[in-house]
Amino acid sequence: MKNNVKVWDYIVLGFLAIFYLLPTVMAIIYALAEKWYFGTDLFPSQLGFGWIQKMISDSYVQTAFINSYILAPLTALVTILISILPAYYLATRRDKVAIITETIVNLTMAFPAIVVGTGILVLYTFLGLRGNMWALIPAHMFFAIPFSLRSITASFMQVPKDLEEVARVFGATRLQVIQKVYLPLTWRGMLSAFIFSMAISLNEFVMTQLLGAPSVKTLTIVVYELIRGYAISPPRAAAVSLFILLPSLIGGILSEKYLRVSLSLAGGGR
Amino acid sequence: MSEVRRVSIWYLLPLYVYLAIYLVAPLITVILGAFGISPLIQGGGPTLDGFKQFFSGGSKYLESLYFTFWNSAVATLIAVVAGYMFALYLTIRKPAWWDKFSFIPLIAIYTPYLIAAFMWWTLLWPRGYVALFVNGVLQALGVIKEPLYLVNDPYGIGIILGKVWYTFTLTFLLTYGPLQLINPEIVEAARMLGASTRTIIRRIYFPLSRYALFASASIVFLDNLTGVSVPLVLGAAWPQYLSVVILNDVTLFNNFLMAFTSGFVYLILSILAGYFFFRFTTKAIVHQVR
């Protein structure tokens, strides 16, 4: 009976592993498949780094890569900067304003990206910001702010209140308290907010497609063009996918190991 | 509250300025646009034409809304049932492998939607491994004669699979925590009184975690309802998700009146789903605190 139960444990583990790892493995196989006759062969007849090398040396992909990896950290940085003062308020005051603010911020997650993006598109058209890469940063922040604010507020709540009061009694201003007491003590929360915000920006497709096209290309846009555009090429798409997928997964696994990011954010959704 | 602790309301200013520009203004733009008030609509002016077109019999928008709704509901049902059962399994069984392999379901959290959709496409297209396996088994059993299309199909099977891959993790994360907070002594007492595992689930775990489950169902439904990337890559040419129809209206057809109108309908639906999410989340928190 006990052995039977153990077998079931391993069946569940096996199913889970196949369900989650197989799609990732497929992306890697497609990226490495230099020759694969899909009509007759189950597996590629030749593996290599040909597609990956081609994509690395492709100037179109290079530009998209640079854009993605400029936008993501900047989005994360600005998201955190904009979240610090409100997070301090939310962590230290539990009044009606704080509750209303939290509700409004959480509510942003309920709005469809396509609807908000369409609205921003109208504004950007009149401000002449369509196709402007820097204008994508605040748009990418839209879904990063709720997570960032939640993570930083939760970290700020952990800071012992006596530390702040001592600093204030010795004449520190509130901004100095945030800078000298809160920020050094809450770097883990900041880092988890940074990683998650960066991942959200790297993954962002709808806002970039609506507001950046056709002049601003990011890696997700290139992948989309290679799977649904005029020049469909799954191996190329898989090779470009790896440029986002691998850093995302490595960053994710490390942050789970050291910061428990997703568990601290659970309750929000994506 | 002491003077030292009082924080000025101005600390919230950066957030509210941002929300005014990137939430309130775009939503007002879409709502006004749905009634024809937008400079992007040719020959614009107050009108209800968008709604007439949207809700007219046989309209492609209504068909799309219907498809979006039932497809999202099926994906939600599968993800919520599977995710909750998995959370229950971990809570009750506490398998030895969980500590080492707990990162596996989190892969979905760190995989971009669009790339996940592409990864599933490689498995589900007619020569993909999952399609070959499923069709092989069904044909061997005599259930089907011709292979099924599992992706870009009119029933949205590919969309459902792609979405469940994501939302299974979300449901599991949202229900596993509350299940851990249930006092193990209650379960122990029930066991000593002879309750079976099924009875314990029905009488203890489910009642004490039901609001967390309903909250996760609402957020998963919301996520499924409003997503773009997965239905865009794994969906058929028709029927399409409403989100894809809006994207096409904006980027391909320049039909802003219908994009705004569909957006308005979408907003109402998502606010309703969001309302249930927050309502159940609050109840779940109150329940746990008690």
Coordinates of C-alpha atoms in Angstrom, one line a residue:
Chain A
M1 CA 0.0 0.0 0.0
K2 CA 2.8 2.4 1.0
N3 CA 4.7 1.6 -2.1
N4 CA 1.6 2.2 -4.2
V5 CA 1.3 5.7 -2.7
K6 CA 5.0 6.4 -3.4
V7 CA 4.5 5.3 -7.0
W8 CA 1.7 7.8 -7.3
D9 CA 4.0 10.5 -5.9
Y10 CA 6.5 9.8 -8.6
I11 CA 3.7 9.7 -11.3
V12 CA 2.6 13.2 -10.2
L13 CA 6.2 14.4 -10.3
G14 CA 6.7 12.9 -13.7
F15 CA 3.6 14.4 -15.1
L16 CA 4.5 17.8 -13.6
A17 CA 8.0 17.6 -15.1
I18 CA 6.7 16.7 -18.5
F19 CA 3.9 19.3 -18.5
Y20 CA 6.3 22.1 -17.5
L21 CA 9.6 21.1 -19.0
L22 CA 8.6 19.6 -22.3
P23 CA 7.6 23.0 -23.9
T24 CA 10.9 24.5 -22.8
V25 CA 12.8 21.6 -24.1
M26 CA 11.0 21.9 -27.4
A27 CA 12.0 25.5 -27.7
I28 CA 15.7 24.4 -27.2
I29 CA 15.3 21.5 -29.7
Y30 CA 13.8 23.8 -32.4
A31 CA 16.6 26.3 -31.8
L32 CA 19.3 23.6 -32.2
A33 CA 17.6 21.8 -35.1
E34 CA 19.8 22.6 -38.2
K35 CA 18.1 19.9 -40.3
W36 CA 14.7 18.5 -39.5
Y37 CA 12.4 16.9 -42.1
F38 CA 9.1 17.3 -40.2
G39 CA 7.1 15.3 -42.7
T40 CA 9.0 12.1 -42.1
D41 CA 11.3 12.5 -39.1
L42 CA 10.4 12.6 -35.4
F43 CA 13.7 14.1 -34.4
P44 CA 16.1 16.6 -36.1
S45 CA 18.7 14.9 -38.2
Q46 CA 21.4 17.5 -37.4
L47 CA 21.8 19.6 -34.3
G48 CA 24.0 22.6 -34.0
F49 CA 24.2 26.3 -33.1
G50 CA 23.7 27.5 -36.6
W51 CA 20.3 29.2 -36.0
I52 CA 21.5 30.8 -32.8
Q53 CA 24.7 32.1 -34.5
K54 CA 22.6 33.4 -37.4
M55 CA 20.3 35.2 -35.1
I56 CA 23.1 36.7 -33.0
S57 CA 24.7 38.1 -36.1
D58 CA 21.5 39.4 -37.5
S59 CA 21.4 43.2 -37.1
Y60 CA 17.6 43.2 -36.9
V61 CA 17.7 40.8 -33.9
Q62 CA 20.6 42.7 -32.4
T63 CA 18.6 45.9 -32.4
A64 CA 15.7 44.2 -30.8
F65 CA 18.0 42.6 -28.2
I66 CA 19.5 45.9 -27.3
N67 CA 16.0 47.6 -27.1
S68 CA 14.7 44.8 -24.9
Y69 CA 17.6 44.9 -22.5
I70 CA 17.6 48.7 -22.3
L71 CA 13.9 48.9 -21.7
A72 CA 13.6 46.2 -19.1
P73 CA 16.1 47.5 -16.5
L74 CA 15.0 51.1 -17.0
T75 CA 11.4 50.1 -16.6
A76 CA 12.2 48.2 -13.4
L77 CA 14.3 51.1 -12.1
V78 CA 11.7 53.8 -12.7
T79 CA 8.9 51.5 -11.4
I80 CA 10.9 51.1 -8.1
L81 CA 11.6 54.8 -7.9
I82 CA 8.0 55.7 -8.4
S83 CA 6.9 53.1 -5.8
I84 CA 9.2 54.0 -2.9
L85 CA 7.3 57.1 -1.5
P86 CA 3.8 55.6 -1.9
A87 CA 5.0 52.3 -0.4
Y88 CA 6.4 54.2 2.6
Y89 CA 2.9 55.8 3.0
L90 CA 1.1 52.5 2.6
A91 CA 3.4 50.8 5.1
T92 CA 3.3 53.4 7.8
R93 CA -0.3 54.6 7.6
R94 CA -3.3 52.2 7.5
D95 CA -6.0 54.8 7.0
K96 CA -8.8 55.0 4.4
V97 CA -6.6 56.7 1.8
A98 CA -4.1 53.8 2.0
I99 CA -6.9 51.2 1.6
I100 CA -8.4 53.1 -1.3
T101 CA -5.0 53.5 -2.9
E102 CA -4.2 49.8 -2.6
T103 CA -7.6 48.9 -4.1
I104 CA -7.1 51.2 -7.1
V105 CA -3.6 49.9 -7.7
N106 CA -4.8 46.3 -7.5
L107 CA -7.7 47.2 -9.8
T108 CA -5.2 48.1 -12.5
M109 CA -4.5 44.4 -12.8
A110 CA -8.1 43.8 -13.7
F111 CA -8.0 46.0 -16.8
P112 CA -7.2 44.3 -20.1
A113 CA -3.9 45.4 -21.5
I114 CA -5.4 45.7 -24.9
V115 CA -8.0 48.2 -23.7
V116 CA -5.5 50.3 -21.7
G117 CA -3.0 50.1 -24.6
T118 CA -5.6 51.3 -27.1
G119 CA -6.4 54.3 -24.8
I120 CA -2.7 55.1 -24.4
L121 CA -2.3 54.8 -28.2
V122 CA -4.8 57.7 -28.7
L123 CA -2.9 59.8 -26.2
Y124 CA 0.5 59.0 -27.7
T125 CA -0.8 59.7 -31.2
F126 CA -1.6 63.3 -30.2
L127 CA 1.5 63.8 -28.2
G128 CA 3.6 62.5 -31.1
L129 CA 5.0 59.7 -28.9
R130 CA 4.1 56.7 -31.1
G131 CA 7.1 54.7 -32.1
N132 CA 9.2 56.5 -29.4
M133 CA 11.2 53.9 -27.4
W134 CA 11.5 55.9 -24.2
A135 CA 7.7 56.4 -24.2
L136 CA 7.4 52.7 -23.9
I137 CA 8.9 52.7 -20.4
P138 CA 5.9 54.2 -18.6
A139 CA 3.6 52.0 -20.6
H140 CA 5.6 48.9 -19.6
M141 CA 5.4 50.0 -16.0
F142 CA 1.6 49.7 -16.0
F143 CA 1.5 46.0 -14.9
A144 CA 4.8 46.2 -13.0
I145 CA 3.7 48.9 -10.5
P146 CA 1.1 46.7 -8.6
F147 CA 3.7 44.0 -8.0
S148 CA 6.5 46.4 -7.2
L149 CA 4.3 48.4 -4.8
R150 CA 3.1 45.3 -3.0
S151 CA 6.6 43.9 -2.7
I152 CA 8.2 47.1 -1.4
T153 CA 5.2 47.9 0.9
A154 CA 5.5 44.4 2.5
S155 CA 9.3 44.9 3.0
F156 CA 8.8 48.3 4.5
M157 CA 6.2 46.9 7.0
Q158 CA 8.9 44.5 8.3
V159 CA 11.2 47.4 9.3
P160 CA 11.1 47.9 13.1
K161 CA 9.3 51.2 13.8
D162 CA 11.6 52.1 16.7
L163 CA 14.5 52.5 14.2
E164 CA 12.6 55.2 12.4
E165 CA 11.5 56.9 15.6
V166 CA 15.1 57.0 16.9
A167 CA 16.3 58.5 13.5
R168 CA 13.5 61.1 13.7
V169 CA 14.3 62.0 17.3
F170 CA 17.9 62.6 16.2
G171 CA 16.7 65.0 13.6
A172 CA 16.6 62.9 10.4
T173 CA 14.0 64.1 7.9
R174 CA 11.5 61.6 6.5
L175 CA 13.4 61.3 3.2
Q176 CA 16.6 60.7 5.1
V177 CA 14.8 58.0 7.1
I178 CA 13.7 56.3 3.9
Q179 CA 17.2 56.6 2.4
K180 CA 19.3 55.6 5.5
V181 CA 17.0 53.3 7.3
Y182 CA 14.4 51.7 5.0
L183 CA 16.3 51.2 1.8
P184 CA 19.3 49.5 3.3
L185 CA 17.1 47.2 5.4
T186 CA 14.8 46.2 2.6
W187 CA 17.1 45.5 -0.3
R188 CA 15.7 42.0 -0.8
G189 CA 12.2 43.4 -1.4
M190 CA 13.6 46.0 -3.7
L191 CA 15.6 43.3 -5.6
S192 CA 12.5 41.0 -6.0
A193 CA 10.5 44.0 -7.2
F194 CA 13.3 44.9 -9.7
I195 CA 13.5 41.3 -11.0
F196 CA 9.7 40.9 -11.4
S197 CA 9.3 44.4 -13.0
M198 CA 12.2 43.6 -15.4
A199 CA 10.6 40.2 -16.3
I200 CA 7.2 42.0 -17.0
S201 CA 8.9 44.5 -19.3
L202 CA 10.9 41.8 -21.1
N203 CA 7.7 39.8 -21.6
E204 CA 5.6 42.8 -22.7
F205 CA 4.1 42.3 -26.1
V206 CA 0.7 44.2 -26.4
M207 CA 1.9 47.6 -25.4
T208 CA 5.0 47.4 -27.5
Q209 CA 3.0 46.2 -30.5
L210 CA 0.5 49.0 -30.1
L211 CA 2.7 51.9 -29.2
G212 CA 6.1 51.0 -30.6
A213 CA 5.3 49.5 -34.0
P214 CA 6.6 49.7 -36.6
S215 CA 9.8 51.5 -35.5
V216 CA 10.6 50.0 -32.2
K217 CA 11.3 46.3 -32.2
T218 CA 11.8 44.2 -29.1
L219 CA 12.6 40.5 -28.9
T220 CA 9.0 39.5 -28.3
I221 CA 7.9 41.5 -31.4
V222 CA 10.6 39.7 -33.4
V223 CA 9.4 36.3 -32.1
Y224 CA 5.9 37.2 -33.0
E225 CA 6.9 38.2 -36.5
L226 CA 8.7 34.9 -37.0
I227 CA 5.7 32.8 -35.9
R228 CA 2.7 34.8 -37.3
G229 CA 4.2 37.4 -39.6
Y230 CA 5.1 37.2 -43.3
A231 CA 8.4 35.3 -42.8
I232 CA 7.4 32.4 -40.6
S233 CA 10.4 30.5 -39.4
P234 CA 9.9 28.4 -36.2
P235 CA 13.7 27.6 -35.8
R236 CA 14.6 31.3 -36.0
A237 CA 11.7 32.1 -33.6
A238 CA 13.0 29.4 -31.2
A239 CA 16.5 30.8 -31.4
V240 CA 15.3 34.3 -30.6
S241 CA 13.0 33.0 -27.9
L242 CA 16.0 31.6 -26.0
F243 CA 17.5 35.2 -25.7
I244 CA 14.5 36.0 -23.4
L245 CA 13.6 32.6 -22.1
L246 CA 17.0 31.6 -20.6
P247 CA 17.7 34.8 -18.8
S248 CA 14.1 34.9 -17.5
L249 CA 14.3 31.3 -16.2
I250 CA 17.8 31.6 -14.7
G251 CA 16.8 34.9 -13.0
G252 CA 13.5 33.3 -11.9
I253 CA 15.1 30.2 -10.4
L254 CA 17.8 32.3 -8.6
S255 CA 15.2 34.8 -7.2
E256 CA 13.0 31.9 -6.1
K257 CA 16.0 30.3 -4.3
Y258 CA 17.2 33.4 -2.6
L259 CA 14.2 35.8 -2.5
R260 CA 11.0 33.6 -2.9
V261 CA 9.7 36.2 -5.3
S262 CA 6.5 34.5 -6.6
L263 CA 5.5 33.3 -3.1
S264 CA 5.7 36.9 -1.8
L265 CA 3.7 38.1 -4.8
A266 CA 1.1 35.3 -4.7
G267 CA -2.3 36.8 -4.5
G268 CA -1.9 39.2 -7.3
G269 CA -1.9 37.2 -10.5
R270 CA -0.2 38.4 -13.7
Chain B
M1 CA -0.7 58.3 16.2
S2 CA 2.4 60.3 17.3
E3 CA 3.7 63.3 15.3
V4 CA 6.8 61.3 14.4
R5 CA 4.6 58.7 12.6
R6 CA 2.4 61.0 10.5
V7 CA 3.2 60.8 6.9
S8 CA 2.0 63.3 4.4
I9 CA -0.5 62.3 1.8
W10 CA 1.8 64.0 -0.8
Y11 CA 3.9 60.8 -0.7
L12 CA 1.2 59.2 -2.8
L13 CA 1.5 61.9 -5.5
P14 CA 3.9 60.2 -7.9
L15 CA 1.6 57.2 -8.0
Y16 CA -1.6 59.2 -8.6
V17 CA 0.0 61.3 -11.3
Y18 CA 1.1 58.1 -13.0
L19 CA -2.4 56.6 -12.7
A20 CA -4.1 59.7 -13.9
I21 CA -2.0 59.7 -17.1
Y22 CA -1.8 55.9 -17.8
L23 CA -5.0 54.6 -16.3
V24 CA -7.7 57.3 -16.0
A25 CA -7.0 59.2 -19.3
P26 CA -6.8 56.0 -21.5
L27 CA -10.0 54.6 -20.0
I28 CA -11.8 57.9 -20.5
T29 CA -10.5 57.9 -24.1
V30 CA -11.8 54.4 -24.7
I31 CA -15.2 55.0 -23.1
L32 CA -15.8 58.3 -25.0
G33 CA -14.5 56.5 -28.2
A34 CA -17.1 53.8 -27.7
F35 CA -19.8 56.5 -28.1
G36 CA -18.1 57.9 -31.2
I37 CA -16.3 60.8 -29.4
S38 CA -12.7 60.5 -30.6
P39 CA -10.6 62.3 -33.1
L40 CA -9.4 59.0 -34.4
I41 CA -12.8 58.0 -35.7
Q42 CA -13.5 59.3 -39.2
G43 CA -16.6 61.5 -39.3
G44 CA -16.7 61.2 -35.5
G45 CA -19.5 62.5 -33.3
P46 CA -21.7 61.2 -30.6
T47 CA -23.2 57.9 -31.8
L48 CA -24.3 54.5 -30.7
D49 CA -23.4 52.9 -34.0
G50 CA -20.6 50.9 -32.4
F51 CA -23.0 49.2 -29.9
K52 CA -25.6 48.6 -32.6
Q53 CA -23.0 46.9 -34.7
F54 CA -21.6 45.0 -31.7
F55 CA -24.9 43.6 -30.5
S56 CA -26.6 43.1 -33.9
G57 CA -27.7 39.5 -34.7
G58 CA -24.9 37.5 -36.3
S59 CA -22.3 40.1 -35.5
K60 CA -18.7 38.9 -35.5
Y61 CA -18.1 40.8 -32.3
L62 CA -20.9 38.9 -30.4
E63 CA -19.6 35.6 -31.8
S64 CA -16.1 36.6 -30.7
L65 CA -17.4 37.6 -27.2
Y66 CA -19.2 34.3 -26.9
F67 CA -16.1 32.3 -27.9
T68 CA -13.9 34.3 -25.6
F69 CA -16.3 33.7 -22.7
W70 CA -16.8 30.0 -23.0
N71 CA -13.2 29.2 -24.0
S72 CA -11.9 31.2 -20.9
A73 CA -14.5 29.5 -18.7
V74 CA -13.4 26.0 -19.8
A75 CA -9.7 26.9 -19.3
T76 CA -10.5 28.4 -15.9
L77 CA -12.4 25.3 -14.8
I78 CA -9.6 22.9 -15.8
A79 CA -6.9 25.1 -14.3
V80 CA -8.8 25.7 -11.0
V81 CA -9.7 22.1 -10.5
A82 CA -6.3 20.8 -11.3
G83 CA -4.4 23.5 -9.4
Y84 CA -6.6 23.1 -6.3
M85 CA -6.2 19.3 -6.4
F86 CA -2.5 19.7 -6.7
A87 CA -2.4 22.1 -3.7
L88 CA -4.5 19.6 -1.7
Y89 CA -2.2 16.8 -2.7
L90 CA 0.8 18.7 -1.5
T91 CA -0.9 19.7 1.7
I92 CA -2.1 16.2 2.5
R93 CA 0.7 14.0 1.1
K94 CA 3.7 16.4 1.6
P95 CA 5.7 14.4 -0.9
A96 CA 9.5 14.1 -0.3
W97 CA 10.4 15.5 -3.7
W98 CA 8.6 18.8 -3.3
D99 CA 11.4 20.7 -1.6
K100 CA 13.8 19.8 -4.4
F101 CA 11.4 20.3 -7.3
S102 CA 9.1 23.1 -6.2
F103 CA 10.6 25.3 -8.9
I104 CA 9.0 23.2 -11.7
P105 CA 5.5 24.8 -11.7
L106 CA 7.2 28.3 -11.3
I107 CA 8.7 27.9 -14.8
A108 CA 5.4 29.2 -16.1
I109 CA 5.6 32.4 -14.0
Y110 CA 9.0 33.3 -15.6
T111 CA 8.2 32.3 -19.2
P112 CA 6.9 35.1 -21.4
Y113 CA 3.3 34.5 -22.5
L114 CA 4.1 34.8 -26.2
I115 CA 7.0 32.4 -26.0
A116 CA 5.0 29.9 -24.0
A117 CA 2.4 30.1 -26.6
F118 CA 5.0 29.4 -29.3
M119 CA 6.5 26.5 -27.3
W120 CA 3.0 24.9 -27.1
W121 CA 2.5 25.5 -30.8
T122 CA 5.6 23.4 -31.5
L123 CA 4.0 20.6 -29.5
L124 CA 0.5 20.9 -30.8
W125 CA 0.9 21.4 -34.5
P126 CA 0.0 18.3 -36.6
R127 CA 3.7 17.1 -36.5
G128 CA 4.2 18.1 -32.8
Y129 CA 4.8 15.4 -30.2
V130 CA 1.6 16.0 -28.2
A131 CA -0.5 16.0 -31.4
L132 CA 1.1 12.8 -32.7
F133 CA 0.7 11.1 -29.3
V134 CA -3.0 12.2 -28.7
N135 CA -4.0 11.4 -32.2
G136 CA -2.1 8.1 -32.2
V137 CA -3.9 7.0 -29.0
L138 CA -7.3 8.2 -30.1
Q139 CA -7.0 6.5 -33.5
A140 CA -5.7 3.3 -31.9
L141 CA -8.7 3.3 -29.6
G142 CA -11.0 3.8 -32.6
V143 CA -12.4 7.1 -31.2
I144 CA -11.4 9.1 -34.2
K145 CA -10.6 8.4 -37.9
E146 CA -9.0 11.6 -39.0
P147 CA -6.3 13.3 -36.8
L148 CA -7.6 16.2 -34.7
Y149 CA -6.3 19.7 -35.0
L150 CA -5.0 20.6 -31.6
V151 CA -3.8 24.1 -32.5
N152 CA -5.2 27.0 -34.6
D153 CA -8.5 25.0 -34.3
P154 CA -12.0 26.5 -34.2
Y155 CA -12.7 25.1 -30.7
G156 CA -9.7 26.8 -29.2
I157 CA -8.2 23.5 -27.8
G158 CA -4.7 25.0 -28.2
I159 CA -5.7 28.2 -26.4
I160 CA -7.1 26.2 -23.5
L161 CA -3.9 24.1 -23.2
G162 CA -1.7 27.1 -23.4
K163 CA -3.7 29.0 -20.8
V164 CA -4.0 26.1 -18.4
W165 CA -0.2 25.8 -18.5
Y166 CA 0.0 29.3 -17.0
T167 CA -3.0 29.4 -14.8
F168 CA -2.5 26.0 -13.1
T169 CA 0.6 27.6 -11.4
L170 CA -1.4 30.7 -10.4
T171 CA -4.3 28.6 -8.9
F172 CA -1.9 26.4 -7.1
L173 CA 0.1 29.4 -5.6
L174 CA -3.1 31.1 -4.5
T175 CA -4.7 28.1 -2.8
Y176 CA -1.6 26.4 -1.4
G177 CA -0.8 29.2 1.0
P178 CA -4.3 29.3 2.6
L179 CA -4.3 25.5 2.8
Q180 CA -1.1 25.6 4.8
L181 CA -2.7 28.0 7.3
I182 CA -5.4 25.5 8.3
N183 CA -4.7 24.3 11.8
P184 CA -3.4 20.7 11.5
E185 CA -4.9 19.8 14.8
I186 CA -8.4 20.0 13.3
V187 CA -7.3 17.5 10.6
E188 CA -5.7 15.3 13.2
A189 CA -8.8 15.3 15.4
A190 CA -11.0 14.4 12.3
R191 CA -8.7 11.5 11.5
M192 CA -8.8 10.2 15.1
L193 CA -12.6 10.3 14.9
G194 CA -12.3 8.1 11.8
A195 CA -12.9 10.6 9.0
S196 CA -11.6 9.5 5.6
T197 CA -9.4 11.7 3.4
R198 CA -12.4 12.5 1.2
T199 CA -14.5 13.6 4.2
I200 CA -11.6 15.7 5.5
I201 CA -11.3 17.4 2.2
R202 CA -15.1 18.0 2.0
R203 CA -15.6 19.0 5.6
I204 CA -12.4 20.8 6.6
Y205 CA -10.1 21.8 3.7
F206 CA -12.7 22.9 1.2
P207 CA -14.9 25.0 3.6
L208 CA -11.8 26.7 5.1
S209 CA -10.1 27.5 1.8
R210 CA -13.2 28.1 -0.4
Y211 CA -12.8 31.8 -0.6
A212 CA -9.2 31.5 -1.6
L213 CA -10.4 29.1 -4.3
F214 CA -13.1 31.4 -5.5
A215 CA -10.6 34.3 -5.5
S216 CA -8.1 32.3 -7.6
A217 CA -11.0 31.2 -10.0
S218 CA -11.9 34.9 -10.5
I219 CA -8.3 36.0 -11.2
V220 CA -7.6 33.1 -13.4
F221 CA -10.8 33.8 -15.4
L222 CA -9.8 37.4 -15.6
D223 CA -6.4 36.4 -16.9
N224 CA -7.8 34.0 -19.4
L225 CA -10.5 36.5 -20.5
T226 CA -8.2 39.4 -21.2
G227 CA -5.0 37.7 -22.5
V228 CA -3.8 38.5 -26.0
S229 CA -0.6 36.5 -26.8
V230 CA -1.9 33.0 -26.3
P231 CA -5.1 33.3 -28.4
L232 CA -3.1 35.3 -31.0
V233 CA -0.6 32.5 -31.5
L234 CA -2.6 29.4 -30.7
G235 CA -6.0 30.5 -32.0
A236 CA -7.7 29.9 -35.3
A237 CA -8.3 32.5 -38.1
W238 CA -11.9 32.4 -36.8
P239 CA -13.4 32.5 -34.2
Q240 CA -11.0 34.8 -32.4
Y241 CA -10.7 36.2 -28.9
L242 CA -12.2 39.6 -28.4
S243 CA -8.7 40.9 -27.4
V244 CA -7.3 39.7 -30.8
V245 CA -10.3 41.3 -32.6
I246 CA -9.5 44.6 -30.9
L247 CA -5.8 44.3 -31.8
N248 CA -6.6 43.6 -35.4
D249 CA -9.2 46.5 -35.5
V250 CA -6.5 48.9 -34.2
T251 CA -3.4 47.6 -36.0
L252 CA -4.8 46.2 -39.3
F253 CA -8.1 47.7 -40.1
N254 CA -8.0 51.2 -38.4
N255 CA -11.5 50.5 -37.2
F256 CA -11.3 52.6 -34.0
L257 CA -15.0 52.9 -33.4
M258 CA -15.3 49.1 -33.0
A259 CA -12.0 48.8 -31.2
F260 CA -13.3 51.3 -28.6
T261 CA -16.7 49.7 -28.4
S262 CA -15.3 46.2 -27.9
G263 CA -12.9 47.7 -25.4
F264 CA -15.8 49.2 -23.5
V265 CA -17.6 45.8 -23.3
Y266 CA -14.3 44.1 -22.3
L267 CA -13.9 46.7 -19.5
I268 CA -17.3 45.9 -18.1
L269 CA -16.6 42.2 -18.1
S270 CA -13.2 42.5 -16.6
I271 CA -14.4 44.9 -13.9
L272 CA -17.1 42.3 -13.0
A273 CA -14.5 39.5 -12.8
G274 CA -12.2 41.8 -10.8
Y275 CA -15.0 42.7 -8.4
F276 CA -15.5 39.0 -7.6
F277 CA -11.7 38.6 -7.2
F278 CA -11.4 41.4 -4.6
R279 CA -14.6 40.3 -2.8
F280 CA -13.4 36.8 -2.4
T281 CA -9.9 37.8 -1.6
T282 CA -11.2 40.0 1.2
K283 CA -13.4 37.2 2.5
A284 CA -10.5 34.7 2.3
I285 CA -8.3 37.0 4.4
V286 CA -11.1 37.6 6.9
H287 CA -11.7 33.8 7.0
Q288 CA -8.0 33.1 7.7
V289 CA -7.7 35.8 10.3
R290 CA -10.7 34.3 12.2

